[in-house]
Amino acid sequence: MATADDLKFQEFDDAANLLAANPDATTISIDEPAEIPKNQHSRLQEPGREEDDELLGTDDSDKTELLAGQKKSAPFWTFEYYQTFFDVDTYQVLDRIKGSVFPVPGKNFVRLYIRSNPDLYGPFWICATLVFTIAVSGNLSNFFIHLGKPTYHYVPEFRKVSIAATTIYAYAWLVPLALWGFLMWRNSKVMNIVSYSFLEIVCVYGYSLFIYIPTAILWIIPQKVVRWVLVVFSLCLSGSVLVMTFWPAVRDDNRRVAVATVATVLLLHALLAVGCLAYFFDAPELDIPAPIIPAHNGTTVITKSH
Amino acid sequence: FPGLADVSISQDIPVEGEITVPVGSHSPDEDFSTLDEPVKDTIMRDLKAVGKKFVHVMYPRKSSALLRDWDLWGPLVLCVSLALMLQGGSADSKDDGGPQFAEVFVIIWFGAVVITLNSKLLGGTISFFQSLCVLGYCVLPLTVAMLVCRLVLLAGAGTVSFIIRLIVVGAMFGWSTLASTAFLADSQPPNRKALVVYPIFLFYFVISWMILTFTPQ
């Protein structure tokens, strides 16, 4: 006679936990007919490691393919295919932004927030906002710095918008492309436990640029010290998100390659911040004590007219 | 034919009637040829439609005119006039001044297309051209602001004029954003409204910035 407990419906655990408890259990993964190539590629090259992955629970591409249902199965020339990259709600976007600004130590941004639902909304619109914020703040800051001078004529500097747009969109799309290519190449040589898709890398980069928006607004303050403190602070926050995301992906590699990769990621990120600060924001000038100048002028004029 | 024995066609009763099928001229989408009417009628009809939409933008409420009978004449007129009014400011040879005519055009049209694509990708049910129409027509308050700014700048370019311009442009920016949100918000999925409204806010903010920073030379 079954007890009352046996008859009650029980929640089934996560697939990873179940497998961790019983490592020899057979697992079935149901392939969808039209898969995106990256999943096939990773499955083909690491056939014997799937059990390890599910044990560690770190590579959940199979599991989430199952759980996510019919994701990304439309052919790439239809509109529905691109709609799958915009399948986020307001609270999800806000959560991801929050996660990029307050890095949780030890937690991976991709695993925690993206969970195989990378979106293109965040990267695109954060980059657009950043472009206009930098251009507008740079213009405002230059206006305030040169405000009192008689020879200064205000110009809107509209050219700089196109330059800012090119730089930031190139950074947000080409650097992830290069990094993804590099990681795929290393994956073929060394067994890495964690691997990211191209869109996930684009997502991380896009959301990590969010911290530069308030930083750019605060750069209007014409003090060198304040600006550099802001650079260091924002670099620490977003850099730590990037490092914590990409360290697990290169951890198993040759130690020098791993360190070099993470260092390059950080260096490019820092270069972007410093470059924007240098190009769009004029250096605040030193305070020239005002009373001295008119006196000099006065004496010079008197001597000249003499 | 026994059943028809008592049927006879009388010669007295004339049979008359019309064989032609009347053309359905009562439906709003008339099918009659507009080639025969005077040109003035054609132009006035389109102008009245555009004018009606302008009124709907200035006093935004649920109107089918903007959504159902979309047209792109109004946005074109507004875009061209805004781009023309933004010329003639700080256009020195260093090209470090305000936006060129083509830049304003591209920003408005490309920006509107991107926002429309964004709202459709997020699951909106509005059609492509309806959304373009609404976004274009809602540039009207900002065009009015540009006109006011140029008039104020004729009087002087000091701090007072700047504050007046700031207030006017700010108010018109708010009006534009609220008007377009009022028209577009209903067609969006409910938990993504903020995701759709934010790009519209950014779009009108950029246009307002171009208007506010216009300095005559």
Short mmCIF file of C-alpha atoms in Angstrom, two decimals:
data_model
loop_
_atom_site.label_atom_id
_atom_site.label_comp_id
_atom_site.label_asym_id
_atom_site.label_seq_id
_atom_site.Cartn_x
_atom_site.Cartn_y
_atom_site.Cartn_z
CA MET A 1 0.00 0.00 0.00
CA ALA A 2 1.60 3.25 -1.03
CA THR A 3 1.89 5.92 1.60
CA ALA A 4 0.23 9.28 1.18
CA ASP A 5 3.64 10.78 0.44
CA ASP A 6 4.26 8.46 -2.48
CA LEU A 7 1.03 9.49 -4.07
CA LYS A 8 1.70 13.19 -3.75
CA PHE A 9 3.07 14.93 -6.80
CA GLN A 10 6.78 15.66 -6.40
CA GLU A 11 8.70 18.37 -8.08
CA PHE A 12 11.51 16.98 -10.15
CA ASP A 13 14.91 18.47 -9.60
CA ASP A 14 17.04 20.20 -12.14
CA ALA A 15 18.48 17.82 -14.65
CA ALA A 16 21.97 18.70 -13.50
CA ASN A 17 21.23 17.90 -9.86
CA LEU A 18 19.60 14.61 -10.74
CA LEU A 19 22.61 13.61 -12.79
CA ALA A 20 24.97 14.71 -10.09
CA ALA A 21 23.21 12.37 -7.73
CA ASN A 22 23.25 9.53 -10.22
CA PRO A 23 26.08 10.01 -12.69
CA ASP A 24 25.55 6.82 -14.60
CA ALA A 25 21.99 7.53 -15.60
CA THR A 26 21.39 7.57 -19.32
CA THR A 27 20.55 10.92 -20.77
CA ILE A 28 18.58 11.59 -23.90
CA SER A 29 18.82 14.85 -25.73
CA ILE A 30 16.23 15.49 -28.39
CA ASP A 31 17.75 17.33 -31.29
CA GLU A 32 15.64 19.84 -33.13
CA PRO A 33 15.72 19.48 -36.92
CA ALA A 34 16.87 23.00 -37.74
CA GLU A 35 19.57 23.81 -35.24
CA ILE A 36 21.88 26.72 -35.33
CA PRO A 37 25.33 25.50 -36.32
CA LYS A 38 27.10 26.35 -33.10
CA ASN A 39 25.29 23.72 -31.10
CA GLN A 40 26.03 21.06 -33.68
CA HIS A 41 29.64 22.06 -33.74
CA SER A 42 30.08 21.86 -30.00
CA ARG A 43 28.24 18.56 -29.85
CA LEU A 44 30.32 17.04 -32.61
CA GLN A 45 33.64 17.91 -31.16
CA GLU A 46 33.06 16.91 -27.56
CA PRO A 47 31.01 13.73 -27.62
CA GLY A 48 32.55 12.14 -24.57
CA ARG A 49 32.40 15.19 -22.39
CA GLU A 50 28.66 15.74 -22.26
CA GLU A 51 28.32 13.76 -19.07
CA ASP A 52 31.09 15.77 -17.44
CA ASP A 53 29.40 18.97 -18.49
CA GLU A 54 26.10 18.00 -17.03
CA LEU A 55 27.79 16.88 -13.83
CA LEU A 56 29.39 20.25 -13.37
CA GLY A 57 26.28 21.98 -14.54
CA THR A 58 28.36 24.58 -16.28
CA ASP A 59 27.64 23.74 -19.91
CA ASP A 60 23.90 23.78 -20.15
CA SER A 61 23.53 24.22 -23.88
CA ASP A 62 21.86 20.81 -24.25
CA LYS A 63 19.68 21.23 -21.22
CA THR A 64 18.47 24.65 -22.11
CA GLU A 65 17.84 23.63 -25.70
CA LEU A 66 15.42 21.11 -24.30
CA LEU A 67 13.95 23.46 -21.75
CA ALA A 68 13.67 26.43 -24.05
CA GLY A 69 11.54 24.52 -26.48
CA GLN A 70 11.31 25.80 -29.99
CA LYS A 71 13.93 28.49 -29.77
CA LYS A 72 15.66 29.85 -32.83
CA SER A 73 14.24 27.28 -35.20
CA ALA A 74 13.12 29.72 -37.88
CA PRO A 75 15.32 30.06 -40.96
CA PHE A 76 17.48 33.13 -40.95
CA TRP A 77 15.75 34.90 -43.80
CA THR A 78 12.44 35.21 -41.97
CA PHE A 79 11.44 37.97 -39.61
CA GLU A 80 10.65 35.48 -36.84
CA TYR A 81 14.29 34.47 -36.62
CA TYR A 82 15.27 37.96 -35.61
CA GLN A 83 12.34 38.25 -33.26
CA THR A 84 13.88 35.53 -31.12
CA PHE A 85 16.70 37.89 -30.30
CA PHE A 86 14.27 40.43 -28.86
CA ASP A 87 12.42 38.03 -26.62
CA VAL A 88 12.98 39.98 -23.42
CA ASP A 89 10.69 41.82 -21.06
CA THR A 90 11.35 45.13 -19.38
CA TYR A 91 12.25 43.59 -16.04
CA GLN A 92 14.74 41.22 -17.71
CA VAL A 93 16.56 44.07 -19.40
CA LEU A 94 16.65 46.00 -16.14
CA ASP A 95 17.98 42.95 -14.31
CA ARG A 96 20.74 42.49 -16.85
CA ILE A 97 21.73 46.13 -16.58
CA LYS A 98 21.79 45.81 -12.82
CA GLY A 99 23.94 42.71 -13.11
CA SER A 100 26.45 44.50 -15.28
CA VAL A 101 26.81 47.38 -12.86
CA PHE A 102 26.93 45.43 -9.59
CA PRO A 103 29.06 42.38 -10.27
CA VAL A 104 28.36 39.55 -7.87
CA PRO A 105 31.66 37.97 -6.91
CA GLY A 106 31.91 34.44 -8.14
CA LYS A 107 28.80 34.53 -10.27
CA ASN A 108 29.02 34.58 -14.02
CA PHE A 109 26.98 37.29 -15.79
CA VAL A 110 26.13 35.01 -18.66
CA ARG A 111 24.98 32.12 -16.53
CA LEU A 112 23.14 34.25 -14.05
CA TYR A 113 21.32 36.65 -16.29
CA ILE A 114 21.43 35.55 -19.85
CA ARG A 115 20.78 31.83 -19.45
CA SER A 116 20.74 31.08 -23.16
CA ASN A 117 18.38 33.90 -23.98
CA PRO A 118 20.79 36.47 -25.38
CA ASP A 119 19.07 39.56 -26.64
CA LEU A 120 20.15 42.21 -29.08
CA TYR A 121 17.95 44.92 -27.60
CA GLY A 122 20.34 45.75 -24.76
CA PRO A 123 23.58 45.90 -26.75
CA PHE A 124 22.05 47.96 -29.56
CA TRP A 125 20.25 50.56 -27.51
CA ILE A 126 22.91 50.86 -24.83
CA CYS A 127 25.45 51.58 -27.57
CA ALA A 128 23.09 54.13 -29.17
CA THR A 129 22.53 55.86 -25.84
CA LEU A 130 26.25 55.84 -25.13
CA VAL A 131 27.04 57.42 -28.50
CA PHE A 132 24.67 60.31 -27.94
CA THR A 133 25.57 60.67 -24.27
CA ILE A 134 29.26 60.98 -25.04
CA ALA A 135 28.68 63.44 -27.86
CA VAL A 136 26.27 65.60 -25.85
CA SER A 137 28.32 65.50 -22.64
CA GLY A 138 31.52 66.28 -24.50
CA ASN A 139 29.87 69.25 -26.16
CA LEU A 140 28.44 70.50 -22.85
CA SER A 141 31.71 70.04 -21.04
CA ASN A 142 33.64 71.98 -23.67
CA PHE A 143 31.03 74.71 -23.51
CA PHE A 144 31.39 75.10 -19.76
CA ILE A 145 35.16 74.99 -19.84
CA HIS A 146 35.48 77.70 -22.47
CA LEU A 147 32.53 79.72 -21.22
CA GLY A 148 34.15 82.90 -20.04
CA LYS A 149 36.59 83.38 -22.87
CA PRO A 150 35.86 86.25 -25.26
CA THR A 151 37.30 84.47 -28.30
CA TYR A 152 35.19 81.36 -27.86
CA HIS A 153 32.27 80.78 -30.20
CA TYR A 154 30.08 77.82 -29.40
CA VAL A 155 29.83 75.14 -32.05
CA PRO A 156 27.63 72.06 -31.74
CA GLU A 157 30.40 69.77 -33.08
CA PHE A 158 28.01 67.48 -34.85
CA ARG A 159 30.81 65.64 -36.65
CA LYS A 160 31.76 63.99 -33.42
CA VAL A 161 28.51 62.08 -33.28
CA SER A 162 29.45 60.04 -36.33
CA ILE A 163 32.90 59.40 -34.97
CA ALA A 164 31.51 58.32 -31.62
CA ALA A 165 29.00 56.04 -33.32
CA THR A 166 31.64 54.35 -35.46
CA THR A 167 33.97 53.80 -32.52
CA ILE A 168 31.44 52.44 -30.10
CA TYR A 169 29.59 50.19 -32.51
CA ALA A 170 32.89 48.85 -33.83
CA TYR A 171 34.01 48.10 -30.30
CA ALA A 172 30.74 46.47 -29.33
CA TRP A 173 30.59 44.20 -32.40
CA LEU A 174 34.08 43.62 -33.76
CA VAL A 175 35.81 42.92 -30.47
CA PRO A 176 33.25 40.22 -29.54
CA LEU A 177 33.68 38.76 -33.02
CA ALA A 178 37.44 38.57 -32.59
CA LEU A 179 37.12 37.20 -29.08
CA TRP A 180 34.59 34.59 -30.16
CA GLY A 181 36.82 33.50 -33.04
CA PHE A 182 39.76 33.27 -30.71
CA LEU A 183 37.84 31.25 -28.13
CA MET A 184 36.52 28.88 -30.79
CA TRP A 185 40.04 28.36 -32.06
CA ARG A 186 41.34 27.62 -28.57
CA ASN A 187 38.38 25.31 -28.00
CA SER A 188 39.51 23.17 -30.88
CA LYS A 189 42.92 22.77 -29.31
CA VAL A 190 42.19 22.58 -25.62
CA MET A 191 39.18 21.07 -23.89
CA ASN A 192 37.35 23.99 -22.34
CA ILE A 193 34.43 23.38 -20.08
CA VAL A 194 32.71 26.63 -20.74
CA SER A 195 32.05 28.01 -24.18
CA TYR A 196 29.96 30.95 -25.22
CA SER A 197 28.04 31.64 -28.36
CA PHE A 198 28.74 34.77 -30.36
CA LEU A 199 25.51 36.43 -29.27
CA GLU A 200 26.22 35.81 -25.62
CA ILE A 201 29.58 37.53 -25.96
CA VAL A 202 27.94 40.45 -27.77
CA CYS A 203 25.40 40.61 -24.96
CA VAL A 204 28.05 40.74 -22.24
CA TYR A 205 29.98 43.44 -24.03
CA GLY A 206 26.87 45.48 -24.74
CA TYR A 207 25.61 45.40 -21.18
CA SER A 208 29.08 46.04 -19.77
CA LEU A 209 29.15 49.34 -21.66
CA PHE A 210 26.20 50.59 -19.63
CA ILE A 211 28.37 51.89 -16.78
CA TYR A 212 29.96 54.37 -19.19
CA ILE A 213 26.67 56.22 -19.63
CA PRO A 214 26.54 57.77 -16.13
CA THR A 215 30.32 58.07 -16.26
CA ALA A 216 30.10 60.15 -19.43
CA ILE A 217 27.51 62.40 -17.83
CA LEU A 218 29.72 62.89 -14.79
CA TRP A 219 32.70 63.66 -17.01
CA ILE A 220 31.13 67.07 -17.57
CA ILE A 221 32.70 68.07 -14.26
CA PRO A 222 35.87 69.86 -15.38
CA GLN A 223 38.26 68.43 -12.84
CA LYS A 224 41.05 66.11 -13.98
CA VAL A 225 41.12 64.20 -10.71
CA VAL A 226 37.39 63.58 -10.74
CA ARG A 227 37.49 62.37 -14.33
CA TRP A 228 40.30 59.92 -13.75
CA VAL A 229 38.71 58.59 -10.57
CA LEU A 230 35.56 57.97 -12.59
CA VAL A 231 37.53 56.17 -15.30
CA VAL A 232 39.17 53.86 -12.77
CA PHE A 233 35.92 53.21 -10.94
CA SER A 234 33.86 52.35 -14.00
CA LEU A 235 36.69 50.28 -15.42
CA CYS A 236 36.81 48.26 -12.20
CA LEU A 237 33.10 47.57 -12.24
CA SER A 238 32.60 46.63 -15.87
CA GLY A 239 36.04 45.10 -16.17
CA SER A 240 35.28 42.76 -13.32
CA VAL A 241 32.10 41.64 -15.05
CA LEU A 242 34.08 40.87 -18.19
CA VAL A 243 36.84 39.11 -16.30
CA MET A 244 34.44 36.96 -14.34
CA THR A 245 32.68 36.04 -17.54
CA PHE A 246 35.71 35.14 -19.60
CA TRP A 247 38.04 33.67 -17.01
CA PRO A 248 36.15 30.36 -16.82
CA ALA A 249 36.31 30.10 -20.59
CA VAL A 250 40.10 30.23 -20.74
CA ARG A 251 40.92 28.83 -17.33
CA ASP A 252 41.79 25.39 -18.62
CA ASP A 253 44.05 26.67 -21.28
CA ASN A 254 47.75 27.29 -21.10
CA ARG A 255 48.22 29.71 -18.22
CA ARG A 256 49.99 32.33 -20.29
CA VAL A 257 47.34 32.28 -23.01
CA ALA A 258 44.59 32.59 -20.44
CA VAL A 259 46.18 35.54 -18.69
CA ALA A 260 47.00 37.21 -22.01
CA THR A 261 43.40 36.88 -23.20
CA VAL A 262 41.88 38.36 -20.09
CA ALA A 263 44.48 41.12 -20.03
CA THR A 264 43.71 42.02 -23.66
CA VAL A 265 39.99 42.18 -22.91
CA LEU A 266 40.64 44.56 -20.04
CA LEU A 267 43.13 46.61 -22.00
CA LEU A 268 40.72 47.20 -24.89
CA HIS A 269 38.00 48.17 -22.47
CA ALA A 270 40.32 50.66 -20.76
CA LEU A 271 41.46 51.99 -24.12
CA LEU A 272 37.88 52.74 -25.09
CA ALA A 273 37.25 54.72 -21.91
CA VAL A 274 40.49 56.67 -22.03
CA GLY A 275 40.18 57.31 -25.74
CA CYS A 276 36.68 58.70 -25.41
CA LEU A 277 37.74 60.89 -22.51
CA ALA A 278 40.72 62.25 -24.44
CA TYR A 279 38.94 62.87 -27.75
CA PHE A 280 35.53 64.15 -26.77
CA PHE A 281 36.35 66.07 -23.62
CA ASP A 282 38.80 68.93 -23.70
CA ALA A 283 41.28 69.08 -20.88
CA PRO A 284 40.13 71.40 -18.13
CA GLU A 285 42.61 74.20 -17.96
CA LEU A 286 44.59 75.18 -14.95
CA ASP A 287 43.16 77.99 -12.92
CA ILE A 288 44.96 81.14 -13.96
CA PRO A 289 44.70 83.71 -11.20
CA ALA A 290 42.52 86.35 -12.79
CA PRO A 291 43.70 89.60 -11.17
CA ILE A 292 47.23 89.29 -12.57
CA ILE A 293 46.24 89.39 -16.25
CA PRO A 294 44.43 92.74 -16.34
CA ALA A 295 47.29 94.31 -14.41
CA HIS A 296 49.78 93.01 -16.97
CA ASN A 297 47.58 94.22 -19.79
CA GLY A 298 47.24 97.56 -18.13
CA THR A 299 50.95 98.04 -17.76
CA THR A 300 51.68 96.74 -21.24
CA VAL A 301 49.15 99.08 -22.80
CA ILE A 302 50.49 102.01 -20.88
CA THR A 303 54.05 101.27 -21.89
CA LYS A 304 53.08 100.72 -25.52
CA SER A 305 51.14 103.88 -25.83
CA HIS A 306 53.95 105.76 -24.27
CA PHE B 1 -46.34 22.75 -72.00
CA PRO B 2 -49.49 22.22 -69.94
CA GLY B 3 -48.40 24.30 -66.91
CA LEU B 4 -47.75 27.31 -68.91
CA ALA B 5 -51.04 27.32 -70.73
CA ASP B 6 -52.41 30.22 -68.74
CA VAL B 7 -49.26 32.28 -68.86
CA SER B 8 -49.45 34.99 -71.41
CA ILE B 9 -47.33 37.99 -71.95
CA SER B 10 -49.58 40.89 -72.24
CA GLN B 11 -48.74 43.39 -74.83
CA ASP B 12 -50.07 46.22 -72.64
CA ILE B 13 -47.71 46.12 -69.74
CA PRO B 14 -44.38 47.52 -70.74
CA VAL B 15 -41.39 45.84 -69.22
CA GLU B 16 -38.77 48.29 -68.32
CA GLY B 17 -35.85 48.64 -66.08
CA GLU B 18 -32.11 49.13 -66.03
CA ILE B 19 -29.65 46.47 -66.94
CA THR B 20 -26.56 48.29 -65.76
CA VAL B 21 -25.16 47.43 -62.27
CA PRO B 22 -24.77 50.57 -60.17
CA VAL B 23 -21.14 51.37 -59.27
CA GLY B 24 -20.68 51.25 -55.49
CA SER B 25 -20.15 54.94 -54.92
CA HIS B 26 -21.27 54.93 -51.28
CA SER B 27 -18.18 53.28 -49.72
CA PRO B 28 -15.47 55.56 -48.29
CA ASP B 29 -12.80 54.06 -50.58
CA GLU B 30 -14.26 55.39 -53.76
CA ASP B 31 -13.23 53.80 -56.93
CA PHE B 32 -14.12 56.56 -59.30
CA SER B 33 -11.44 57.96 -61.46
CA THR B 34 -9.68 60.99 -60.10
CA LEU B 35 -8.31 61.85 -63.49
CA ASP B 36 -11.29 63.97 -64.42
CA GLU B 37 -11.40 66.23 -61.42
CA PRO B 38 -9.58 69.52 -61.34
CA VAL B 39 -6.05 69.41 -59.93
CA LYS B 40 -7.06 71.80 -57.19
CA ASP B 41 -9.47 69.20 -55.81
CA THR B 42 -6.82 66.52 -55.73
CA ILE B 43 -4.33 68.71 -53.95
CA MET B 44 -6.88 70.10 -51.51
CA ARG B 45 -8.03 66.62 -50.57
CA ASP B 46 -4.54 65.52 -49.67
CA LEU B 47 -3.79 68.81 -47.94
CA LYS B 48 -6.92 68.50 -45.85
CA ALA B 49 -5.93 64.97 -44.83
CA VAL B 50 -2.49 66.16 -43.82
CA GLY B 51 -3.95 69.14 -41.97
CA LYS B 52 -6.39 66.94 -40.10
CA LYS B 53 -3.50 64.78 -38.94
CA PHE B 54 -1.58 67.84 -37.76
CA VAL B 55 -4.53 68.78 -35.60
CA HIS B 56 -4.68 65.27 -34.20
CA VAL B 57 -1.03 65.46 -33.23
CA MET B 58 -1.38 68.77 -31.44
CA TYR B 59 -4.35 67.48 -29.47
CA PRO B 60 -3.50 63.82 -29.10
CA ARG B 61 -6.36 61.50 -28.53
CA LYS B 62 -7.32 58.15 -30.00
CA SER B 63 -7.69 58.86 -33.64
CA SER B 64 -7.92 56.45 -36.49
CA ALA B 65 -6.88 59.11 -38.97
CA LEU B 66 -3.23 58.84 -38.08
CA LEU B 67 -3.20 55.10 -37.84
CA ARG B 68 -5.60 53.79 -40.41
CA ASP B 69 -5.19 56.37 -43.16
CA TRP B 70 -1.48 56.83 -42.84
CA ASP B 71 0.43 58.97 -45.26
CA LEU B 72 4.02 60.15 -45.39
CA TRP B 73 3.46 63.63 -46.88
CA GLY B 74 3.29 65.29 -43.50
CA PRO B 75 6.50 63.72 -42.19
CA LEU B 76 8.27 64.68 -45.40
CA VAL B 77 7.16 68.30 -45.20
CA LEU B 78 8.11 68.49 -41.52
CA CYS B 79 11.48 66.85 -42.05
CA VAL B 80 12.40 69.12 -44.96
CA SER B 81 11.34 72.28 -43.15
CA LEU B 82 13.17 71.27 -39.96
CA ALA B 83 16.33 70.44 -41.91
CA LEU B 84 16.11 73.75 -43.81
CA MET B 85 15.66 75.74 -40.61
CA LEU B 86 18.68 74.04 -39.09
CA GLN B 87 20.86 75.38 -41.87
CA GLY B 88 22.69 78.62 -41.78
CA GLY B 89 24.20 78.12 -38.39
CA SER B 90 27.94 78.06 -37.72
CA ALA B 91 28.60 76.63 -41.15
CA ASP B 92 32.24 77.57 -41.37
CA SER B 93 34.81 75.84 -43.49
CA LYS B 94 36.03 73.68 -40.65
CA ASP B 95 32.72 71.84 -40.81
CA ASP B 96 32.61 71.68 -37.07
CA GLY B 97 29.21 73.22 -36.80
CA GLY B 98 25.72 71.94 -36.77
CA PRO B 99 24.22 69.10 -38.73
CA GLN B 100 24.10 69.29 -42.49
CA PHE B 101 20.80 68.97 -44.33
CA ALA B 102 21.50 65.36 -45.24
CA GLU B 103 22.42 64.50 -41.65
CA VAL B 104 19.11 65.78 -40.29
CA PHE B 105 17.23 63.90 -42.99
CA VAL B 106 19.10 60.68 -42.33
CA ILE B 107 18.72 60.95 -38.56
CA ILE B 108 14.97 61.48 -38.77
CA TRP B 109 14.18 58.83 -41.34
CA PHE B 110 16.74 56.24 -40.30
CA GLY B 111 15.86 56.81 -36.65
CA ALA B 112 12.16 56.34 -37.36
CA VAL B 113 12.82 53.14 -39.33
CA VAL B 114 15.00 51.72 -36.56
CA ILE B 115 12.41 52.49 -33.91
CA THR B 116 9.68 50.90 -36.01
CA LEU B 117 11.79 47.79 -36.54
CA ASN B 118 12.53 47.69 -32.84
CA SER B 119 8.88 47.81 -31.89
CA LYS B 120 7.98 45.16 -34.45
CA LEU B 121 10.78 42.87 -33.29
CA LEU B 122 9.58 43.22 -29.72
CA GLY B 123 6.22 41.90 -30.82
CA GLY B 124 4.24 45.02 -31.67
CA THR B 125 1.18 44.72 -33.85
CA ILE B 126 1.36 48.04 -35.60
CA SER B 127 2.27 48.05 -39.26
CA PHE B 128 5.54 49.45 -40.56
CA PHE B 129 4.17 52.49 -42.36
CA GLN B 130 1.64 53.34 -39.68
CA SER B 131 4.45 53.60 -37.17
CA LEU B 132 6.58 55.69 -39.54
CA CYS B 133 3.59 57.97 -40.08
CA VAL B 134 3.02 58.51 -36.35
CA LEU B 135 6.68 59.13 -35.59
CA GLY B 136 7.00 61.54 -38.49
CA TYR B 137 3.88 63.51 -37.64
CA CYS B 138 4.91 63.82 -34.00
CA VAL B 139 7.94 65.84 -35.09
CA LEU B 140 5.45 68.71 -35.57
CA PRO B 141 5.81 70.20 -32.04
CA LEU B 142 9.58 70.21 -32.44
CA THR B 143 9.31 71.97 -35.82
CA VAL B 144 7.17 74.61 -34.13
CA ALA B 145 9.86 74.88 -31.43
CA MET B 146 12.52 75.38 -34.11
CA LEU B 147 10.49 78.18 -35.63
CA VAL B 148 10.11 79.85 -32.25
CA CYS B 149 13.84 79.43 -31.58
CA ARG B 150 14.80 81.12 -34.82
CA LEU B 151 12.47 84.00 -34.05
CA VAL B 152 13.88 84.35 -30.54
CA LEU B 153 17.42 84.25 -31.92
CA LEU B 154 16.58 87.14 -34.23
CA ALA B 155 16.01 89.21 -31.13
CA GLY B 156 19.26 88.27 -29.45
CA ALA B 157 21.50 85.41 -28.40
CA GLY B 158 22.08 86.02 -24.71
CA THR B 159 21.28 84.10 -21.60
CA VAL B 160 17.63 85.17 -21.51
CA SER B 161 17.07 83.98 -25.05
CA PHE B 162 18.76 80.70 -24.17
CA ILE B 163 16.48 80.15 -21.22
CA ILE B 164 13.41 80.90 -23.32
CA ARG B 165 14.63 78.48 -25.98
CA LEU B 166 15.38 75.83 -23.39
CA ILE B 167 11.89 76.04 -21.95
CA VAL B 168 10.20 76.00 -25.35
CA VAL B 169 12.25 73.10 -26.70
CA GLY B 170 11.84 71.15 -23.47
CA ALA B 171 8.08 71.58 -23.51
CA MET B 172 7.79 70.60 -27.17
CA PHE B 173 10.03 67.58 -26.61
CA GLY B 174 7.72 66.40 -23.87
CA TRP B 175 4.69 67.02 -26.08
CA SER B 176 6.19 65.04 -28.99
CA THR B 177 7.12 62.10 -26.82
CA LEU B 178 3.75 61.99 -25.10
CA ALA B 179 1.86 62.32 -28.38
CA SER B 180 3.72 59.50 -30.10
CA THR B 181 3.50 57.31 -27.02
CA ALA B 182 -0.24 57.89 -26.87
CA PHE B 183 -0.61 56.64 -30.41
CA LEU B 184 1.85 53.78 -30.32
CA ALA B 185 1.57 52.39 -26.83
CA ASP B 186 -1.58 50.37 -27.35
CA SER B 187 -0.10 48.17 -30.01
CA GLN B 188 2.73 46.92 -27.83
CA PRO B 189 2.77 43.88 -25.57
CA PRO B 190 2.09 45.11 -22.05
CA ASN B 191 5.29 44.00 -20.33
CA ARG B 192 7.54 45.59 -22.94
CA LYS B 193 6.05 49.06 -23.16
CA ALA B 194 9.07 50.71 -21.53
CA LEU B 195 11.38 48.93 -23.96
CA VAL B 196 9.45 50.46 -26.86
CA VAL B 197 8.98 53.93 -25.39
CA TYR B 198 12.63 54.48 -24.49
CA PRO B 199 13.97 54.59 -28.09
CA ILE B 200 11.21 57.07 -28.99
CA PHE B 201 12.37 59.22 -26.06
CA LEU B 202 15.97 59.01 -27.30
CA PHE B 203 14.93 59.91 -30.85
CA TYR B 204 13.09 63.07 -29.88
CA PHE B 205 15.84 63.95 -27.40
CA VAL B 206 18.42 63.93 -30.19
CA ILE B 207 16.22 66.10 -32.41
CA SER B 208 15.64 68.50 -29.49
CA TRP B 209 19.36 68.67 -28.87
CA MET B 210 19.98 69.62 -32.51
CA ILE B 211 17.34 72.35 -32.22
CA LEU B 212 18.59 73.70 -28.91
CA THR B 213 22.25 73.88 -29.93
CA PHE B 214 21.50 75.74 -33.14
CA THR B 215 23.58 78.90 -33.12
CA PRO B 216 23.31 81.36 -35.98
CA GLN B 217 26.46 82.65 -37.53
#
